[in-house]
mmCIF file of C-alpha atoms and ligand atoms in Angstrom:
data_model
loop_
_atom_site.group_PDB
_atom_site.id
_atom_site.type_symbol
_atom_site.label_atom_id
_atom_site.label_comp_id
_atom_site.label_asym_id
_atom_site.label_seq_id
_atom_site.Cartn_x
_atom_site.Cartn_y
_atom_site.Cartn_z
ATOM 1 C CA MET A 1 184.904 33.952 74.225
ATOM 2 C CA ASN A 2 186.971 35.919 76.727
ATOM 3 C CA ASP A 3 189.065 39.068 76.299
ATOM 4 C CA HIS A 4 192.244 37.059 75.723
ATOM 5 C CA ASP A 5 191.004 35.546 72.487
ATOM 6 C CA VAL A 6 191.013 38.795 70.531
ATOM 7 C CA CYS A 7 193.792 41.281 69.768
ATOM 8 C CA PRO A 8 192.965 44.645 71.422
ATOM 9 C CA ALA A 9 194.568 46.441 68.470
ATOM 10 C CA CYS A 10 193.246 44.805 65.283
ATOM 11 C CA LEU A 11 190.545 42.506 66.765
ATOM 12 C CA ASN A 12 191.943 39.437 64.983
ATOM 13 C CA PRO A 13 192.308 36.130 66.882
ATOM 14 C CA LEU A 14 195.186 35.582 69.322
ATOM 15 C CA VAL A 15 197.010 32.252 69.386
ATOM 16 C CA ALA A 16 199.460 30.652 71.837
ATOM 17 C CA GLY A 17 203.033 31.920 71.347
ATOM 18 C CA LEU A 18 206.226 30.741 73.041
ATOM 19 C CA ARG A 19 204.385 29.471 76.120
ATOM 20 C CA ASP A 20 200.781 28.396 76.649
ATOM 21 C CA TRP A 21 200.096 31.662 78.526
ATOM 22 C CA HIS A 22 201.872 33.816 75.897
ATOM 23 C CA LEU A 23 199.599 35.142 73.142
ATOM 24 C CA GLN A 24 200.415 36.507 69.709
ATOM 25 C CA CYS A 25 198.118 38.185 67.229
ATOM 26 C CA THR A 26 197.623 36.284 63.986
ATOM 27 C CA ASN A 27 197.569 39.562 62.054
ATOM 28 C CA CYS A 28 199.606 42.320 63.745
ATOM 29 C CA THR A 29 202.647 42.606 66.044
ATOM 30 C CA TYR A 30 200.683 42.701 69.320
ATOM 31 C CA GLU A 31 201.733 40.281 72.089
ATOM 32 C CA GLY A 32 199.707 39.555 75.219
ATOM 33 C CA SER A 33 199.356 37.013 77.981
ATOM 34 C CA SER A 34 196.616 35.135 79.776
ATOM 35 C CA LEU A 35 198.488 35.517 83.097
ATOM 36 C CA ARG A 36 196.079 36.349 85.893
ATOM 37 C CA VAL A 37 196.244 39.743 87.567
ATOM 38 C CA GLU A 38 195.629 39.387 91.296
ATOM 39 C CA ILE A 39 196.378 42.719 92.881
ATOM 40 C CA ASP A 40 196.708 42.541 96.634
ATOM 41 C CA VAL A 41 193.788 44.827 97.423
ATOM 42 C CA ALA A 42 193.525 43.632 101.030
ATOM 43 C CA GLY A 43 197.284 43.643 101.668
ATOM 44 C CA SER A 44 197.398 40.021 102.863
ATOM 45 C CA VAL A 45 199.911 38.310 100.543
ATOM 46 C CA GLU A 46 203.657 38.823 100.529
ATOM 47 C CA ILE A 47 205.357 37.264 97.511
ATOM 48 C CA LEU A 48 207.755 40.116 96.787
ATOM 49 C CA ASP A 49 210.185 41.644 99.219
ATOM 50 C CA GLU A 50 208.787 45.188 99.207
ATOM 51 C CA GLN A 51 211.774 46.706 100.978
ATOM 52 C CA LEU A 52 214.223 45.300 98.419
ATOM 53 C CA ARG A 53 211.816 46.291 95.662
ATOM 54 C CA GLU A 54 211.776 49.903 96.839
ATOM 55 C CA GLU A 55 215.560 49.948 97.232
ATOM 56 C CA GLY A 56 216.139 48.339 93.836
ATOM 57 C CA LEU A 57 213.765 50.410 91.766
ATOM 58 C CA SER A 58 214.189 53.742 93.459
ATOM 59 C CA HIS A 59 217.188 55.149 91.565
ATOM 60 C CA LEU A 60 216.154 54.107 88.030
ATOM 61 C CA ARG A 61 212.514 55.052 88.492
ATOM 62 C CA ARG A 62 213.206 58.454 90.014
ATOM 63 C CA SER A 63 215.666 59.454 87.300
ATOM 64 C CA ASN A 64 213.290 58.215 84.574
ATOM 65 C CA PHE A 65 210.402 60.085 86.204
ATOM 66 C CA GLN A 66 212.457 63.280 86.209
ATOM 67 C CA MET A 67 213.124 62.831 82.477
ATOM 68 C CA LEU A 68 209.443 62.184 81.857
ATOM 69 C CA ILE A 69 208.355 65.329 83.744
ATOM 70 C CA ALA A 70 210.965 67.384 81.867
ATOM 71 C CA ARG A 71 209.465 66.147 78.567
ATOM 72 C CA LEU A 72 205.954 67.367 79.414
ATOM 73 C CA PRO A 73 205.238 70.481 77.320
ATOM 74 C CA ILE A 74 205.938 73.803 79.037
ATOM 75 C CA ASP A 75 202.356 75.000 78.586
ATOM 76 C CA ASP A 76 201.195 72.069 80.732
ATOM 77 C CA ARG A 77 203.109 73.198 83.780
ATOM 78 C CA ALA A 78 202.122 75.316 86.751
ATOM 79 C CA GLY A 79 202.474 79.085 86.727
ATOM 80 C CA ARG A 80 199.755 79.650 84.136
ATOM 81 C CA SER A 81 196.277 81.007 84.862
ATOM 82 C CA ARG A 82 195.337 77.989 86.976
ATOM 83 C CA PRO A 83 197.234 75.067 88.487
ATOM 84 C CA ARG A 84 197.551 72.189 86.033
ATOM 85 C CA LYS A 85 196.083 68.911 87.294
ATOM 86 C CA LEU A 86 197.844 65.579 86.942
ATOM 87 C CA LEU A 87 196.466 62.112 87.693
ATOM 88 C CA ASP A 88 198.910 59.260 88.379
ATOM 89 C CA VAL A 89 197.102 55.945 87.779
ATOM 90 C CA GLY A 90 198.655 53.151 89.861
ATOM 91 C CA CYS A 91 200.903 55.554 91.766
ATOM 92 C CA ALA A 92 202.432 52.776 93.951
ATOM 93 C CA HIS A 93 204.584 54.378 96.664
ATOM 94 C CA GLY A 94 204.010 57.861 95.257
ATOM 95 C CA TRP A 95 207.478 58.646 93.850
ATOM 96 C CA PHE A 96 206.089 60.238 90.688
ATOM 97 C CA LEU A 97 203.551 62.266 92.706
ATOM 98 C CA GLN A 98 206.390 63.576 94.867
ATOM 99 C CA LEU A 99 208.391 64.734 91.835
ATOM 100 C CA ALA A 100 205.452 66.100 89.824
ATOM 101 C CA GLY A 101 203.936 67.838 92.866
ATOM 102 C CA SER A 102 206.136 70.898 92.480
ATOM 103 C CA GLU A 103 204.686 71.653 89.027
ATOM 104 C CA TYR A 104 201.194 70.156 89.150
ATOM 105 C CA GLU A 105 198.230 69.741 91.420
ATOM 106 C CA VAL A 106 198.540 65.952 91.726
ATOM 107 C CA LEU A 107 196.280 63.026 92.603
ATOM 108 C CA GLY A 108 197.226 59.342 92.748
ATOM 109 C CA ILE A 109 195.070 56.225 92.460
ATOM 110 C CA GLU A 110 196.467 52.937 93.782
ATOM 111 C CA PRO A 111 194.619 49.595 94.166
ATOM 112 C CA ASP A 112 197.204 47.908 96.420
ATOM 113 C CA SER A 113 196.325 48.805 100.011
ATOM 114 C CA ARG A 114 199.888 48.649 101.376
ATOM 115 C CA SER A 115 201.316 50.889 98.645
ATOM 116 C CA ALA A 116 198.408 53.330 98.953
ATOM 117 C CA ALA A 117 198.873 53.523 102.730
ATOM 118 C CA LEU A 118 202.627 54.063 102.339
ATOM 119 C CA ALA A 119 202.099 56.897 99.841
ATOM 120 C CA ALA A 120 199.461 58.478 102.099
ATOM 121 C CA SER A 121 201.832 58.241 105.080
ATOM 122 C CA HIS A 122 204.204 60.542 103.148
ATOM 123 C CA GLY A 123 201.412 63.124 102.963
ATOM 124 C CA LEU A 124 200.603 62.428 99.297
ATOM 125 C CA PRO A 125 197.039 62.739 97.937
ATOM 126 C CA VAL A 126 196.170 59.107 97.140
ATOM 127 C CA ARG A 127 192.888 57.266 96.769
ATOM 128 C CA GLN A 128 192.861 53.513 97.162
ATOM 129 C CA GLY A 129 190.961 51.927 94.300
ATOM 130 C CA PHE A 130 190.929 51.253 90.590
ATOM 131 C CA PHE A 131 190.878 53.639 87.638
ATOM 132 C CA PRO A 132 188.406 55.066 86.725
ATOM 133 C CA HIS A 133 186.078 53.929 89.537
ATOM 134 C CA ALA A 134 188.039 55.851 92.194
ATOM 135 C CA LEU A 135 187.209 59.128 90.394
ATOM 136 C CA GLU A 136 184.060 61.265 90.515
ATOM 137 C CA SER A 137 182.432 61.518 87.089
ATOM 138 C CA ALA A 138 183.130 65.274 86.802
ATOM 139 C CA GLU A 139 186.831 65.122 87.718
ATOM 140 C CA SER A 140 189.188 66.049 84.888
ATOM 141 C CA PHE A 141 192.959 66.331 84.453
ATOM 142 C CA ASP A 142 195.432 67.995 82.107
ATOM 143 C CA VAL A 143 197.732 64.990 82.289
ATOM 144 C CA ILE A 144 196.853 61.350 83.045
ATOM 145 C CA VAL A 145 199.958 59.221 83.558
ATOM 146 C CA PHE A 146 200.301 55.427 83.533
ATOM 147 C CA ASN A 147 203.802 54.595 84.799
ATOM 148 C CA ASP A 148 204.375 50.847 84.348
ATOM 149 C CA VAL A 149 200.640 50.319 84.676
ATOM 150 C CA ILE A 150 198.926 50.003 81.280
ATOM 151 C CA GLU A 151 200.730 46.704 80.543
ATOM 152 C CA HIS A 152 198.997 45.239 83.629
ATOM 153 C CA ILE A 153 195.426 46.244 82.703
ATOM 154 C CA PRO A 154 193.623 43.432 80.821
ATOM 155 C CA ASP A 155 190.934 45.669 79.289
ATOM 156 C CA ILE A 156 193.324 48.302 77.943
ATOM 157 C CA GLY A 157 190.701 49.687 75.533
ATOM 158 C CA SER A 158 188.228 50.514 78.312
ATOM 159 C CA ALA A 159 190.988 52.134 80.393
ATOM 160 C CA LEU A 160 191.905 54.444 77.488
ATOM 161 C CA THR A 161 188.255 55.208 76.734
ATOM 162 C CA ALA A 162 187.828 56.207 80.400
ATOM 163 C CA CYS A 163 190.747 58.625 79.972
ATOM 164 C CA ILE A 164 188.751 60.580 77.388
ATOM 165 C CA ARG A 165 185.998 61.162 79.966
ATOM 166 C CA HIS A 166 188.529 62.519 82.499
ATOM 167 C CA LEU A 167 190.791 64.595 80.218
ATOM 168 C CA ALA A 168 190.538 68.386 80.352
ATOM 169 C CA PRO A 169 190.425 70.089 76.915
ATOM 170 C CA GLY A 170 193.842 69.713 75.261
ATOM 171 C CA GLY A 171 194.906 67.195 77.929
ATOM 172 C CA ARG A 172 197.354 64.341 77.401
ATOM 173 C CA VAL A 173 197.588 60.692 78.345
ATOM 174 C CA ILE A 174 201.127 59.447 79.014
ATOM 175 C CA LEU A 175 201.826 55.717 78.711
ATOM 176 C CA ASN A 176 205.218 54.728 80.158
ATOM 177 C CA ALA A 177 205.555 50.992 79.503
ATOM 178 C CA PRO A 178 207.906 48.195 78.441
ATOM 179 C CA ALA A 179 208.244 47.890 74.656
ATOM 180 C CA ARG A 180 208.029 44.701 72.617
ATOM 181 C CA THR A 181 210.806 46.064 70.394
ATOM 182 C CA GLY A 182 213.327 46.459 73.259
ATOM 183 C CA ILE A 183 216.596 44.557 73.199
ATOM 184 C CA LEU A 184 216.150 42.851 76.583
ATOM 185 C CA TYR A 185 212.717 41.604 75.574
ATOM 186 C CA ARG A 186 214.032 40.334 72.224
ATOM 187 C CA VAL A 187 216.928 38.533 73.898
ATOM 188 C CA SER A 188 214.531 36.939 76.403
ATOM 189 C CA ARG A 189 212.344 35.754 73.493
ATOM 190 C CA PHE A 190 215.362 34.266 71.781
ATOM 191 C CA LEU A 191 216.409 32.483 74.994
ATOM 192 C CA ALA A 192 212.864 31.174 75.542
ATOM 193 C CA ARG A 193 212.867 29.756 72.011
ATOM 194 C CA SER A 194 216.217 28.127 72.741
ATOM 195 C CA GLY A 195 214.858 26.347 75.821
ATOM 196 C CA PHE A 196 215.755 28.934 78.489
ATOM 197 C CA PRO A 197 212.431 30.561 79.418
ATOM 198 C CA ALA A 198 213.422 32.099 82.802
ATOM 199 C CA SER A 199 214.198 35.632 81.578
ATOM 200 C CA PHE A 200 211.143 35.609 79.284
ATOM 201 C CA GLU A 201 208.943 34.653 82.251
ATOM 202 C CA ARG A 202 210.559 37.414 84.306
ATOM 203 C CA MET A 203 209.944 39.983 81.537
ATOM 204 C CA TRP A 204 206.252 39.079 81.714
ATOM 205 C CA GLN A 205 206.442 39.000 85.548
ATOM 206 C CA LYS A 206 204.972 35.505 85.575
ATOM 207 C CA GLY A 207 204.202 34.451 89.152
ATOM 208 C CA PHE A 208 204.018 38.068 90.354
ATOM 209 C CA PRO A 209 200.724 39.342 91.839
ATOM 210 C CA SER A 210 200.305 41.681 88.871
ATOM 211 C CA PRO A 211 202.009 40.175 85.787
ATOM 212 C CA HIS A 212 202.186 41.838 82.374
ATOM 213 C CA VAL A 213 199.232 41.137 80.112
ATOM 214 C CA HIS A 214 200.452 43.215 77.125
ATOM 215 C CA TYR A 215 203.745 43.917 75.370
ATOM 216 C CA LEU A 216 203.104 46.931 73.153
ATOM 217 C CA ASP A 217 204.853 48.644 70.287
ATOM 218 C CA GLU A 218 204.219 51.858 68.355
ATOM 219 C CA ALA A 219 201.775 50.264 65.904
ATOM 220 C CA SER A 220 199.663 48.529 68.556
ATOM 221 C CA VAL A 221 199.553 51.644 70.774
ATOM 222 C CA ARG A 222 198.457 53.744 67.793
ATOM 223 C CA THR A 223 195.673 51.320 66.863
ATOM 224 C CA ILE A 224 194.419 50.639 70.397
ATOM 225 C CA ALA A 225 194.439 54.390 71.130
ATOM 226 C CA ALA A 226 192.535 55.209 67.922
ATOM 227 C CA ARG A 227 189.897 52.652 68.863
ATOM 228 C CA SER A 228 189.397 54.593 72.129
ATOM 229 C CA GLY A 229 189.263 58.031 70.469
ATOM 230 C CA LEU A 230 192.897 58.960 71.208
ATOM 231 C CA ARG A 231 195.693 59.892 68.827
ATOM 232 C CA LEU A 232 199.403 59.125 69.250
ATOM 233 C CA VAL A 233 201.235 62.488 69.153
ATOM 234 C CA ASP A 234 204.710 61.663 70.526
ATOM 235 C CA SER A 235 206.919 58.763 71.547
ATOM 236 C CA TYR A 236 210.397 58.479 73.036
ATOM 237 C CA THR A 237 212.508 56.053 75.049
ATOM 238 C CA LEU A 238 213.777 55.960 78.616
ATOM 239 C CA PRO A 239 216.840 54.129 80.007
ATOM 240 C CA THR A 240 216.027 50.530 80.944
ATOM 241 C CA LEU A 241 218.952 49.706 83.075
ATOM 242 C CA SER A 242 220.628 51.445 85.920
ATOM 243 C CA THR A 243 223.265 49.294 87.594
ATOM 244 C CA HIS A 244 222.533 51.311 90.736
ATOM 245 C CA GLY A 245 220.334 49.076 92.910
ATOM 246 C CA LEU A 246 220.311 46.304 90.298
ATOM 247 C CA TYR A 247 221.083 43.494 92.759
ATOM 248 C CA ALA A 248 218.144 44.510 94.959
ATOM 249 C CA ARG A 249 215.954 44.829 91.872
ATOM 250 C CA ILE A 250 216.651 41.223 90.899
ATOM 251 C CA ARG A 251 216.446 39.925 94.458
ATOM 252 C CA TYR A 252 213.057 41.431 95.356
ATOM 253 C CA ASP A 253 211.538 38.360 93.735
ATOM 254 C CA ARG A 254 212.254 36.047 96.667
ATOM 255 C CA SER A 255 212.499 32.983 94.427
ATOM 256 C CA VAL A 256 215.839 34.236 92.987
ATOM 257 C CA SER A 257 218.855 32.989 94.988
ATOM 258 C CA ARG A 258 221.676 35.280 96.150
ATOM 259 C CA LEU A 259 224.191 33.544 93.862
ATOM 260 C CA LYS A 260 221.953 33.850 90.829
ATOM 261 C CA ALA A 261 221.185 37.520 91.553
ATOM 262 C CA ALA A 262 224.907 38.251 91.947
ATOM 263 C CA THR A 263 225.683 36.478 88.647
ATOM 264 C CA ILE A 264 222.991 38.375 86.736
ATOM 265 C CA THR A 265 224.104 41.659 88.327
ATOM 266 C CA GLY A 266 227.712 41.002 87.249
ATOM 267 C CA ALA A 267 226.677 40.231 83.669
ATOM 268 C CA MET A 268 224.463 43.312 83.485
ATOM 269 C CA VAL A 269 227.189 45.623 84.813
ATOM 270 C CA ILE A 270 229.390 44.429 81.932
ATOM 271 C CA LEU A 271 226.594 44.767 79.353
ATOM 272 C CA ALA A 272 225.128 48.088 80.568
ATOM 273 C CA PRO A 273 227.411 50.429 78.555
ATOM 274 C CA PHE A 274 226.455 48.626 75.316
ATOM 275 C CA LEU A 275 222.718 48.524 75.948
ATOM 276 C CA ARG A 276 222.192 52.242 75.362
ATOM 277 C CA PHE A 277 223.151 51.768 71.701
ATOM 278 C CA LEU A 278 220.435 49.137 71.223
ATOM 279 C CA PRO A 279 216.624 49.486 70.995
ATOM 280 C CA ALA A 280 215.306 50.655 74.361
ATOM 281 C CA ASP A 281 213.015 48.490 76.447
ATOM 282 C CA ILE A 282 211.055 51.345 78.008
ATOM 283 C CA LYS A 283 208.960 53.614 75.824
ATOM 284 C CA VAL A 284 206.766 56.595 76.537
ATOM 285 C CA TRP A 285 203.778 57.221 74.291
ATOM 286 C CA THR A 286 201.841 60.514 74.468
ATOM 287 C CA LEU A 287 198.181 60.492 73.418
ATOM 288 C CA LYS A 288 195.621 63.268 72.907
ATOM 289 C CA ALA A 289 191.922 63.186 72.194
ATOM 290 C CA SER A 290 191.468 62.875 68.439
HETATM 291 ZN ZN1 ZN B 301 196.420 42.339 66.166
#
């Protein structure tokens, strides 16, 4: 039996969902996938247009990161008796490190060699490798952040258990991840059921080097965290859609044509004002040692 056969939240069996790679728990609301994660450790494959990706994601990510940093409790910030330490797991190009660096002593871990090199070239403290192996056993942090990372880690339970070993007393784990309850995800599910699976496959990042292997919600986060000795203490949402850079964000997957990207962009620009009244697709869950 492999990891994909069992729900990481309630340990009941998983069965095929809307696609043969899509998995649903037979007991709880957890959804997962058997899509293979093949992170480009050596930097040899180029499926995504990294320049368009950076351009497309930059505005939304940076503004969401600023909101996330503003939500961290005041007592966690610098200016106290010692500098507060923050670990950014899967720091990619280092945008979050750049923003958090003014308030925290930061460290990033990034498995992808190109992204790690790019972040390091901006003078950011980054180690290439995987969490927690890139850390020394005695290293601890006041905040451990997973920005769009935890949904890519197949053994989510072990990753959270490792957090406990590297959390300073009173420290927090921040999971910033796509939510199963979000409106875009629900619409993509509906379309997949109606015979149009493209947006559902995109939501799971099927065909990407590092696809999504989990779609979480409050209940599954609470249960998975509890299993790892962590307790859910806070949750809130972040904006999913910024029309700024949207075309580039759709086009960084080179398989999407210009016409199709322009059509999707147009539709999204029309829909964007309505989306903020609907369930958000990005959630942030804060965990503490229980
Ligand atoms: Zn389950």
